[in-house]
Short mmCIF file of C-alpha atoms in Angstrom, two decimals:
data_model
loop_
_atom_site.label_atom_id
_atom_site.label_comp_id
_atom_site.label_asym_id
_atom_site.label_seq_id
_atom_site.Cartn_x
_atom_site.Cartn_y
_atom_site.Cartn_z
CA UNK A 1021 104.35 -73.91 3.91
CA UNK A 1022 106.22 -76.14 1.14
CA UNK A 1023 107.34 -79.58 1.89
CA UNK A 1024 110.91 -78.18 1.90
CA UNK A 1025 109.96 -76.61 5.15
CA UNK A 1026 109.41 -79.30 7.23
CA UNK A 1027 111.74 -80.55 9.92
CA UNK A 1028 110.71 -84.41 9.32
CA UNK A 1029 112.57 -85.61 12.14
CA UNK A 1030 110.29 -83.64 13.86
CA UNK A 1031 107.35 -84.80 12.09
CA UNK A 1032 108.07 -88.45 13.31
CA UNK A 1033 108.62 -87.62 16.70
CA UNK A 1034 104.75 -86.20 17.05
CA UNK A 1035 103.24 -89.08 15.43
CA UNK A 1036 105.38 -91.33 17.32
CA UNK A 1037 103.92 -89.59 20.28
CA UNK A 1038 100.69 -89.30 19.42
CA UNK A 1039 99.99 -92.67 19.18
CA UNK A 1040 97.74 -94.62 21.12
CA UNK A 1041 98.91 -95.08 25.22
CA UNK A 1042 99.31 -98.17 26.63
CA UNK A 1043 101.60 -100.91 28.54
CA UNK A 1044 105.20 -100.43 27.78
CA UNK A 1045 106.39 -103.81 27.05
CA UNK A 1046 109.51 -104.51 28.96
CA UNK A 1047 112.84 -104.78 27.30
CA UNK A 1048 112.99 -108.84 27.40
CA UNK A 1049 109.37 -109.52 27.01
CA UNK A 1050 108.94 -111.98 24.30
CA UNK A 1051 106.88 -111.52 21.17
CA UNK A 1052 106.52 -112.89 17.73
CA UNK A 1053 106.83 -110.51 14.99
CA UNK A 1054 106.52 -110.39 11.11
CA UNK A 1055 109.88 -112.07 11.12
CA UNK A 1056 109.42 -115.37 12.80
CA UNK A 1057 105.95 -115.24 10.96
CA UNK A 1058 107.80 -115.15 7.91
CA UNK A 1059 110.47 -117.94 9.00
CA UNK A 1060 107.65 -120.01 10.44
CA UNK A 1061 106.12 -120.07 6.50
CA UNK A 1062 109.39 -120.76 4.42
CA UNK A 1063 109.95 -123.70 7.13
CA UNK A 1064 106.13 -124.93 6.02
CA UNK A 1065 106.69 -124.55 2.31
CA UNK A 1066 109.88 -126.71 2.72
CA UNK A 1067 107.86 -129.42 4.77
CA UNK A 1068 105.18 -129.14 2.39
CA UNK A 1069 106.74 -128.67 -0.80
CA UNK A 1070 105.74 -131.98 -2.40
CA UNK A 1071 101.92 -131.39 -2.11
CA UNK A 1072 102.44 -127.81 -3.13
CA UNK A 1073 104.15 -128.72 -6.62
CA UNK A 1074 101.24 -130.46 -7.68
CA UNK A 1075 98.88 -127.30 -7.17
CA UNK A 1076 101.53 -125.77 -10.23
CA UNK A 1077 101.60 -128.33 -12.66
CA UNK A 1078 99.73 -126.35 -15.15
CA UNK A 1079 101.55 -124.41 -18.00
CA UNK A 1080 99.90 -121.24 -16.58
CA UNK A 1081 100.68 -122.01 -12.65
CA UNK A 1082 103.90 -122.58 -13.85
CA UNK A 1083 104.76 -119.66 -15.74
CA UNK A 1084 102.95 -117.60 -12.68
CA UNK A 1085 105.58 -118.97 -10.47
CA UNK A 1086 108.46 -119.14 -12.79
CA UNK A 1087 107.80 -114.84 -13.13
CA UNK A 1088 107.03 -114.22 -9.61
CA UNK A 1089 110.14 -116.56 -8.01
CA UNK A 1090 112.58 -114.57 -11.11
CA UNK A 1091 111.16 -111.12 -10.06
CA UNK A 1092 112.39 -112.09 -6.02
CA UNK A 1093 115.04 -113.39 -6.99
CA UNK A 1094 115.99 -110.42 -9.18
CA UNK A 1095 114.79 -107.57 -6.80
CA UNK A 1096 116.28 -108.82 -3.15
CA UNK A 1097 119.73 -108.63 -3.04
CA UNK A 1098 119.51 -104.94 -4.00
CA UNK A 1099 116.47 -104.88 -2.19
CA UNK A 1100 118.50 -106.17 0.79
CA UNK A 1101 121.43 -103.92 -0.02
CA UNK A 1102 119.36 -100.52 -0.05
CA UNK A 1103 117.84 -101.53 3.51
CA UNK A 1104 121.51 -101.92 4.80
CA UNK A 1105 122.70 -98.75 2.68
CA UNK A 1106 119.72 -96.63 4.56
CA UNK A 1107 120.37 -97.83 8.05
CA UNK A 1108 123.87 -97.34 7.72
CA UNK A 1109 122.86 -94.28 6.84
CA UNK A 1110 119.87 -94.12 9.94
CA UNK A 1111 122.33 -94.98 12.45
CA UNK A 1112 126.29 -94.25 11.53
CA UNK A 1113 125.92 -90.98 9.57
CA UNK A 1114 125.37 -87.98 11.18
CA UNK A 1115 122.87 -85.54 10.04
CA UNK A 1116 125.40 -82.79 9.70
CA UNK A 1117 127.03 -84.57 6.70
CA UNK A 1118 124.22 -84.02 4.32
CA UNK A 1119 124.09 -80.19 5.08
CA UNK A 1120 127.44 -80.39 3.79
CA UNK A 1121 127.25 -83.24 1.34
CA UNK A 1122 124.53 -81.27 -1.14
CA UNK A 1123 123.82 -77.58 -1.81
CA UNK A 1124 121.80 -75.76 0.86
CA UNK A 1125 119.12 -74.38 -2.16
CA UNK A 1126 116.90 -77.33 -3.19
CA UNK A 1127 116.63 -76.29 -6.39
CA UNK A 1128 120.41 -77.09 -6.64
CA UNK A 1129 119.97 -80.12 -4.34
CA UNK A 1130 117.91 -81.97 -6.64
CA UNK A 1131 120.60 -82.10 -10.07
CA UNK A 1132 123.74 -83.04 -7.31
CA UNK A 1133 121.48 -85.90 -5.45
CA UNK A 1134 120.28 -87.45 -9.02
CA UNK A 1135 123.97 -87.48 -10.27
CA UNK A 1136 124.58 -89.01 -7.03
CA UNK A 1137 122.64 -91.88 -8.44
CA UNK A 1138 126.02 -92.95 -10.46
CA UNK A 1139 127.58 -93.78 -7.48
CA UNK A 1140 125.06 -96.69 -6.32
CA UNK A 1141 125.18 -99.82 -8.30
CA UNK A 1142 121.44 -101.02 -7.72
CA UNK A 1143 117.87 -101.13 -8.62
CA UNK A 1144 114.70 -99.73 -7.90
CA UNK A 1145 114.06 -101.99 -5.03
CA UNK A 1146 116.91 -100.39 -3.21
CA UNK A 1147 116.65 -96.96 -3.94
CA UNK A 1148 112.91 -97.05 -1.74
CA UNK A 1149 113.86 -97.51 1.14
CA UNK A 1150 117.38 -94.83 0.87
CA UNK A 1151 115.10 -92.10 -0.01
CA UNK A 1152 112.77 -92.78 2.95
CA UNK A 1153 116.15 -92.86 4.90
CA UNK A 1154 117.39 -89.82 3.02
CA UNK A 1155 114.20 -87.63 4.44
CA UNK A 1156 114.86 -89.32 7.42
CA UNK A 1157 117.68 -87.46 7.74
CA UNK A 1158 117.19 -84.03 6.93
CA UNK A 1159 117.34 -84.22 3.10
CA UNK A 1160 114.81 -82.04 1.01
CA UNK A 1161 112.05 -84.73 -0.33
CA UNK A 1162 112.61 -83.00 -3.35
CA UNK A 1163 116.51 -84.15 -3.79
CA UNK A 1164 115.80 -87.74 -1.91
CA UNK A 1165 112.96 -88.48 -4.98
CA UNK A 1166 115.18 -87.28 -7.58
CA UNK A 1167 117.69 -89.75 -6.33
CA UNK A 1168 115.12 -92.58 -6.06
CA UNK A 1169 114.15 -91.82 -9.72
CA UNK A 1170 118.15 -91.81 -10.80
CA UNK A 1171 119.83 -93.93 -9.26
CA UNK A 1172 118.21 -97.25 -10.74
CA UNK A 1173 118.79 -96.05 -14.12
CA UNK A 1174 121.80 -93.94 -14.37
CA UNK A 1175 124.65 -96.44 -12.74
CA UNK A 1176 127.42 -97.83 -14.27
CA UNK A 1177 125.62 -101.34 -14.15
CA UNK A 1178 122.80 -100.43 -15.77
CA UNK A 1179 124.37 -98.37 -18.72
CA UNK A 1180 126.67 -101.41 -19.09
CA UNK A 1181 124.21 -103.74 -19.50
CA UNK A 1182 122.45 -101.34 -22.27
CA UNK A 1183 125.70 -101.22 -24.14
CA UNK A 1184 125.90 -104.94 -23.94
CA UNK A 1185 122.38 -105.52 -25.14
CA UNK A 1186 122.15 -103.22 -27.86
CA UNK A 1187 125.77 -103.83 -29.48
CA UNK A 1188 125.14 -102.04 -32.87
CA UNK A 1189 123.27 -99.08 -31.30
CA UNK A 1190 125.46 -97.54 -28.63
CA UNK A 1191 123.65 -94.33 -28.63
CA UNK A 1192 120.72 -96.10 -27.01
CA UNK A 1193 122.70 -96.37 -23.79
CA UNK A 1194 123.34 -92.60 -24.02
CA UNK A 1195 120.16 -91.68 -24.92
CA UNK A 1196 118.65 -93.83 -21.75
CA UNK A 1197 120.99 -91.90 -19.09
CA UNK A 1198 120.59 -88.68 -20.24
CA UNK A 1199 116.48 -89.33 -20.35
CA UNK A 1200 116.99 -91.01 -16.63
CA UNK A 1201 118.37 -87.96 -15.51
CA UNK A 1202 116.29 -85.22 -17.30
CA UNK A 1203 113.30 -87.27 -15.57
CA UNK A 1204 113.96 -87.16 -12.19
CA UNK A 1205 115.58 -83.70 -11.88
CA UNK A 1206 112.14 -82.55 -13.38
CA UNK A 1207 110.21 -84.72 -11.17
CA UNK A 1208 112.53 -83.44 -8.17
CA UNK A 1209 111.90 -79.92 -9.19
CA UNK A 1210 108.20 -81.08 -9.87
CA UNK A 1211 107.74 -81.98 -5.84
CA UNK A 1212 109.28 -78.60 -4.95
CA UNK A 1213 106.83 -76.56 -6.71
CA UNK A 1214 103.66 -78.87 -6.23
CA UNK A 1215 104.43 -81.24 -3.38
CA UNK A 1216 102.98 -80.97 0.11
CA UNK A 1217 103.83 -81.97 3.36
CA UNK A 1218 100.79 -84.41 3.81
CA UNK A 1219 101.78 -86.96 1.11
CA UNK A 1220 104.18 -88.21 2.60
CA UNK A 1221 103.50 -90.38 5.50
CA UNK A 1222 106.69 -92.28 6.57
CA UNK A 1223 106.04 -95.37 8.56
CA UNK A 1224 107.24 -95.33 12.09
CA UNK A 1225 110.73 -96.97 13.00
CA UNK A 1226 111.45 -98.19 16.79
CA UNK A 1227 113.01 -95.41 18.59
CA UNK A 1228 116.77 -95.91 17.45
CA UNK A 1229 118.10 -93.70 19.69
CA UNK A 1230 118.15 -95.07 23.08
CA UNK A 1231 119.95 -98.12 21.39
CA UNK A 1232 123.56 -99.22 21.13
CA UNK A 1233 124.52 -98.91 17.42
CA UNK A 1234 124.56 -102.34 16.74
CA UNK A 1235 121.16 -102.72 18.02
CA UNK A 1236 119.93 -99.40 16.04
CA UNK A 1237 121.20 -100.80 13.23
CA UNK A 1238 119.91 -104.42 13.58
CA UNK A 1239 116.36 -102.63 14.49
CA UNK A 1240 116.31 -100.74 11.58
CA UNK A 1241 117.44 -102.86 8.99
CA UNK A 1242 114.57 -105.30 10.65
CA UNK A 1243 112.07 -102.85 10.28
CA UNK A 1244 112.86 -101.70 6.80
CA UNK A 1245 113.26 -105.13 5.12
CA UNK A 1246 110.00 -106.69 6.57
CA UNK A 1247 108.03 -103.08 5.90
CA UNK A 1248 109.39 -102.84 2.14
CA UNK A 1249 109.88 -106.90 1.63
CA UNK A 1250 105.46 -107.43 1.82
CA UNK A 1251 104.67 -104.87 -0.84
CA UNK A 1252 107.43 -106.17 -2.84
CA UNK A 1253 105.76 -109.21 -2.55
CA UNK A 1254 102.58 -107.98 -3.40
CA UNK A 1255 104.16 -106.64 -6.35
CA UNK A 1256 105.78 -109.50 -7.42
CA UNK A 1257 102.80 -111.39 -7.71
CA UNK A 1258 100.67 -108.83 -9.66
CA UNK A 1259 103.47 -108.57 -12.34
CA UNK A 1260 103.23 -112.47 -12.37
CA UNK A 1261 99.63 -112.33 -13.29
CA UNK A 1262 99.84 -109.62 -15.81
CA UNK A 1263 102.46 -111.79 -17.66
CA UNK A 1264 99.68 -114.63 -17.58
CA UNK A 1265 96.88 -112.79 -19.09
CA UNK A 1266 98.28 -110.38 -21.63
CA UNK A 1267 98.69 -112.93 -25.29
CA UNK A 1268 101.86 -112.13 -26.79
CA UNK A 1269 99.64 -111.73 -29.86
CA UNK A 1270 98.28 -108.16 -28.43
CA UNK A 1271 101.90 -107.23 -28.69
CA UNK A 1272 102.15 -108.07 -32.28
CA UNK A 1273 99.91 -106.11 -33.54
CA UNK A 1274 100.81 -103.12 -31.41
CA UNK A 1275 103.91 -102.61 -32.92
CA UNK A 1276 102.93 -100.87 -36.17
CA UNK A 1277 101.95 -97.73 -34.60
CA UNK A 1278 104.46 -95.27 -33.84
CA UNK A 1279 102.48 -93.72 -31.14
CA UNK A 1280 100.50 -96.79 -29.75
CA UNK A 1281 104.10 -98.80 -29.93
CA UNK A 1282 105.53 -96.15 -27.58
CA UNK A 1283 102.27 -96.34 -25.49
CA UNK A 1284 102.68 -100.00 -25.21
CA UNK A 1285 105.98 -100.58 -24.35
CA UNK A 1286 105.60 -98.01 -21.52
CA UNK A 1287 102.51 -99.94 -20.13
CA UNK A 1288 104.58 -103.25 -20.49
CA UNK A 1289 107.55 -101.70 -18.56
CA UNK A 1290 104.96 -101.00 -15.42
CA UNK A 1291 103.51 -104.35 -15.79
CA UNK A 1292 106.85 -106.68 -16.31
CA UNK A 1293 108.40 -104.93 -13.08
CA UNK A 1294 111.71 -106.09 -14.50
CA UNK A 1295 114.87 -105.04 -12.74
CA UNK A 1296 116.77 -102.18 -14.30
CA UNK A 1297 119.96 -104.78 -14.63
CA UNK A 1298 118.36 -107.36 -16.64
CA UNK A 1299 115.10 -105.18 -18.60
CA UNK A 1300 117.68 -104.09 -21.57
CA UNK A 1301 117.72 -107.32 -22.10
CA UNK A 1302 114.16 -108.01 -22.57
CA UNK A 1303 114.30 -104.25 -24.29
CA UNK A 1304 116.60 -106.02 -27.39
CA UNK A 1305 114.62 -108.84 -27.45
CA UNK A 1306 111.25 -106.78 -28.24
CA UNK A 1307 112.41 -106.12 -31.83
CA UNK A 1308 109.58 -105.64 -33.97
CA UNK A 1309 109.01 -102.41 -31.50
CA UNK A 1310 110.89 -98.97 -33.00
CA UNK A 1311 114.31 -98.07 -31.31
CA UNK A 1312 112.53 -94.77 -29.36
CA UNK A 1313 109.18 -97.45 -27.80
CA UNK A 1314 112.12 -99.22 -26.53
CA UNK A 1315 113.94 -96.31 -24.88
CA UNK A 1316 110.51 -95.57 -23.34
CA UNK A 1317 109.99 -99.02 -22.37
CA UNK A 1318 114.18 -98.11 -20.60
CA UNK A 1319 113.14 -95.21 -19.33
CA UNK A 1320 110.05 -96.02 -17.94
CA UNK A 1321 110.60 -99.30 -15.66
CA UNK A 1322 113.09 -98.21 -13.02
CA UNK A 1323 110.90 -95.11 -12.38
CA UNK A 1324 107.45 -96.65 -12.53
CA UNK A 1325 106.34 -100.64 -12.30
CA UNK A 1326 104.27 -102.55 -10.28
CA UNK A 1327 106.62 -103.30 -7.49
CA UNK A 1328 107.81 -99.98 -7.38
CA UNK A 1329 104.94 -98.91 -6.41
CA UNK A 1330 103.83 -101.26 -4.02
CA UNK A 1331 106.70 -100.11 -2.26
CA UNK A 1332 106.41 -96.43 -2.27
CA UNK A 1333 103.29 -96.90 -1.08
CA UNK A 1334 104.09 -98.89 1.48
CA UNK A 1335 107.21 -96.39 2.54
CA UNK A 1336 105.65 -92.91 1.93
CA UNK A 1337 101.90 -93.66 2.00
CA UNK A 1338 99.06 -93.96 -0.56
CA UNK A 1339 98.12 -90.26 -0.78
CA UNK A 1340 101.94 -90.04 -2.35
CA UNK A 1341 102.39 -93.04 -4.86
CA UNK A 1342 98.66 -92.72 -6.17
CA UNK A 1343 100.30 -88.76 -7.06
CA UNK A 1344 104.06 -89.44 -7.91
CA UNK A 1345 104.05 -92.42 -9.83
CA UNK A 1346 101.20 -91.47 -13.00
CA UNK A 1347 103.08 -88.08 -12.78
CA UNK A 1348 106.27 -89.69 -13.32
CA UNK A 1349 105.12 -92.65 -15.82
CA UNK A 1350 103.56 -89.16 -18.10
CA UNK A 1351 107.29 -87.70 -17.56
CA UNK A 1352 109.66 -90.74 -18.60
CA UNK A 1353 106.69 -91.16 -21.72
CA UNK A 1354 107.46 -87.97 -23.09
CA UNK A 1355 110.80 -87.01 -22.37
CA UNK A 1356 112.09 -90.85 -23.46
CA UNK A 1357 110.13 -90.66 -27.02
CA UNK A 1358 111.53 -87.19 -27.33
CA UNK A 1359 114.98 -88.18 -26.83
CA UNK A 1360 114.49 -91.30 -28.99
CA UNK A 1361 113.25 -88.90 -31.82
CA UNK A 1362 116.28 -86.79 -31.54
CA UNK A 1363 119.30 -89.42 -30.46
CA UNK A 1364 117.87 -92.52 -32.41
#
């Protein structure tokens, strides 16, 4: 059996029911959850701020925080707005509308859901946590992932912002959507052939359905923001610390090399964890690299960085990011240099 076979929905009914038995807590029993954990620390950082300062006073501590506060900052709002996207989705649109939304073939499903990417004027961070709502839903894995790829890197924002940063080389914008796209249809059409029902373990939401809509909606935006927020977190602070230990000197010296340039600016991409809005940006500002190591370096980040996957792996389970993202980061490598060897 593929993983286009699966009814999911019913998938997360038997491992909702097979966990383990015990007291049902009652309706207005009170508990603290990640939520008022997380309130009860942001009110003890602002108590404690003034002792805390001093602990980053060094030029290092201070760069570490400067890259993991600009990363946050960067990444939640869209972050934020996919959560609300996918339980809008969860809760006010019914499943019929998809059946009718995309083709009924997958292998048709997964070109229409990664153009559908145009539409959705966000990151990476966002994209997460629609997919897992997508699949959710009824929608092939297949088309959801091709959208997750897409969307980041194909919107109207994001090709803007190219345009803007590379004035005298409009073709780089081009050449970065079309890459995008070629990407994550292959990666879409990738799943369908190799993917398998296993990898994808999609973590448990409160039962939605005995709710009001308001109160689904409320539950699952809850769920989703604390669930994807952590690994973004997590994230966040690794791409901090890579920024603190790799000299900029390594980077000088890399850029000779047509091959190991290309190499490098991919790496970089998954280490930076920039967002797609801002990394063309950092792309035109990298310019002792070649035109086509910076297309990579385009291509690359929105599919595959370090809080990207944090957060897949947090949404859809180990087994699947330690599988989907180094297939994807060998994809966007060599479909983005062979673009940039054609277009630039």
């Amino acid at each position: 059996m593929s993983a286009e076979d699966i009814d999911w929905t019913a998938q997360l009914e038997v491992g909702a029911s097979a966990g383990p038995a015990g007291p049902q807590r009652t309706r207005g029993a009170s508990r603290v959850g990640s939520l008022e954990v997380l309130a009860a620390l942001l009110v003890l950082l602002v108590v404690f701020r003034g002792p805390l300062s001093g602990l980053v006073s060094g030029a290092r501590a201070q760069t570490w925080t400067t890259v993991f506060v600009s990363v946050l900052v960067q990444a939640a709002p869209f972050l934020v707005f996919g959560v609300v996207l996918s339980a809008v989705i969860a809760v006010y649109v019914p499943r019929s509308f998809w059946a009718k939304a995309l083709p009924r073939h997958p292998a048709l499903a997964v070109p229409a859901a990664s153009l559908a990417g145009i539409a959705l004027p966000g990151c990476e961070c966002g994209s997460v946590p629609i997919a897992g709502s997508l699949i959710r839903r009824g929608v092939t894995p297949a088309a959801a992932l091709a959208f997750l790829l897409a969307a980041p890197a194909i919107n109207p924002i994001v090709l803007t912002a190219t345009v803007i940063a590379f004035p005298g080389n409009p073709e780089m914008a081009v050449a970065r959507g079309a890459a995008s796209l070629v990407v994550a249809v292959a990666m879409g059409w990738l799943w369908m052939r190799l993917g398998r029902t296993e990898w994808i373990r999609l973590p448990h939401r409160p039962d939605l359905d005995d709710l009001s809509r308001a109160r689904a909606f409320w539950a699952a935006c809850r769920h989703d923001i604390m669930h994807a927020g952590g690994f973004l977190v997590l994230g966040a602070a690794a791409a901090a610390t890579i920024n603190v230990l790799v000299p900029d000197a390594w980077l000088q010296s890399l850029a000779g090399n047509p091959v190991v340039s290309v190499l490098a600016l991919a790496v970089l991409a998954v280490l930076l964890s920039i967002c797609s809005e801002a990394d063309a940006f950092v792309a035109a500002s990298l310019s002792q690299f070649s035109l086509t190591s910076r297309l990579v370096f385009l291509v690359v980040g929105p599919m595959v960085d370090l809080k990207l996957i944090s957060m897949q792996t947090g949404m859809f389970g180990r087994a699947f990011a330690w599988r989907f993202a180094p297939a994807t980061f060998a994809a966007a490598v060599l479909v983005g240099a062979a673009f940039g060897a054609v277009l630039l």
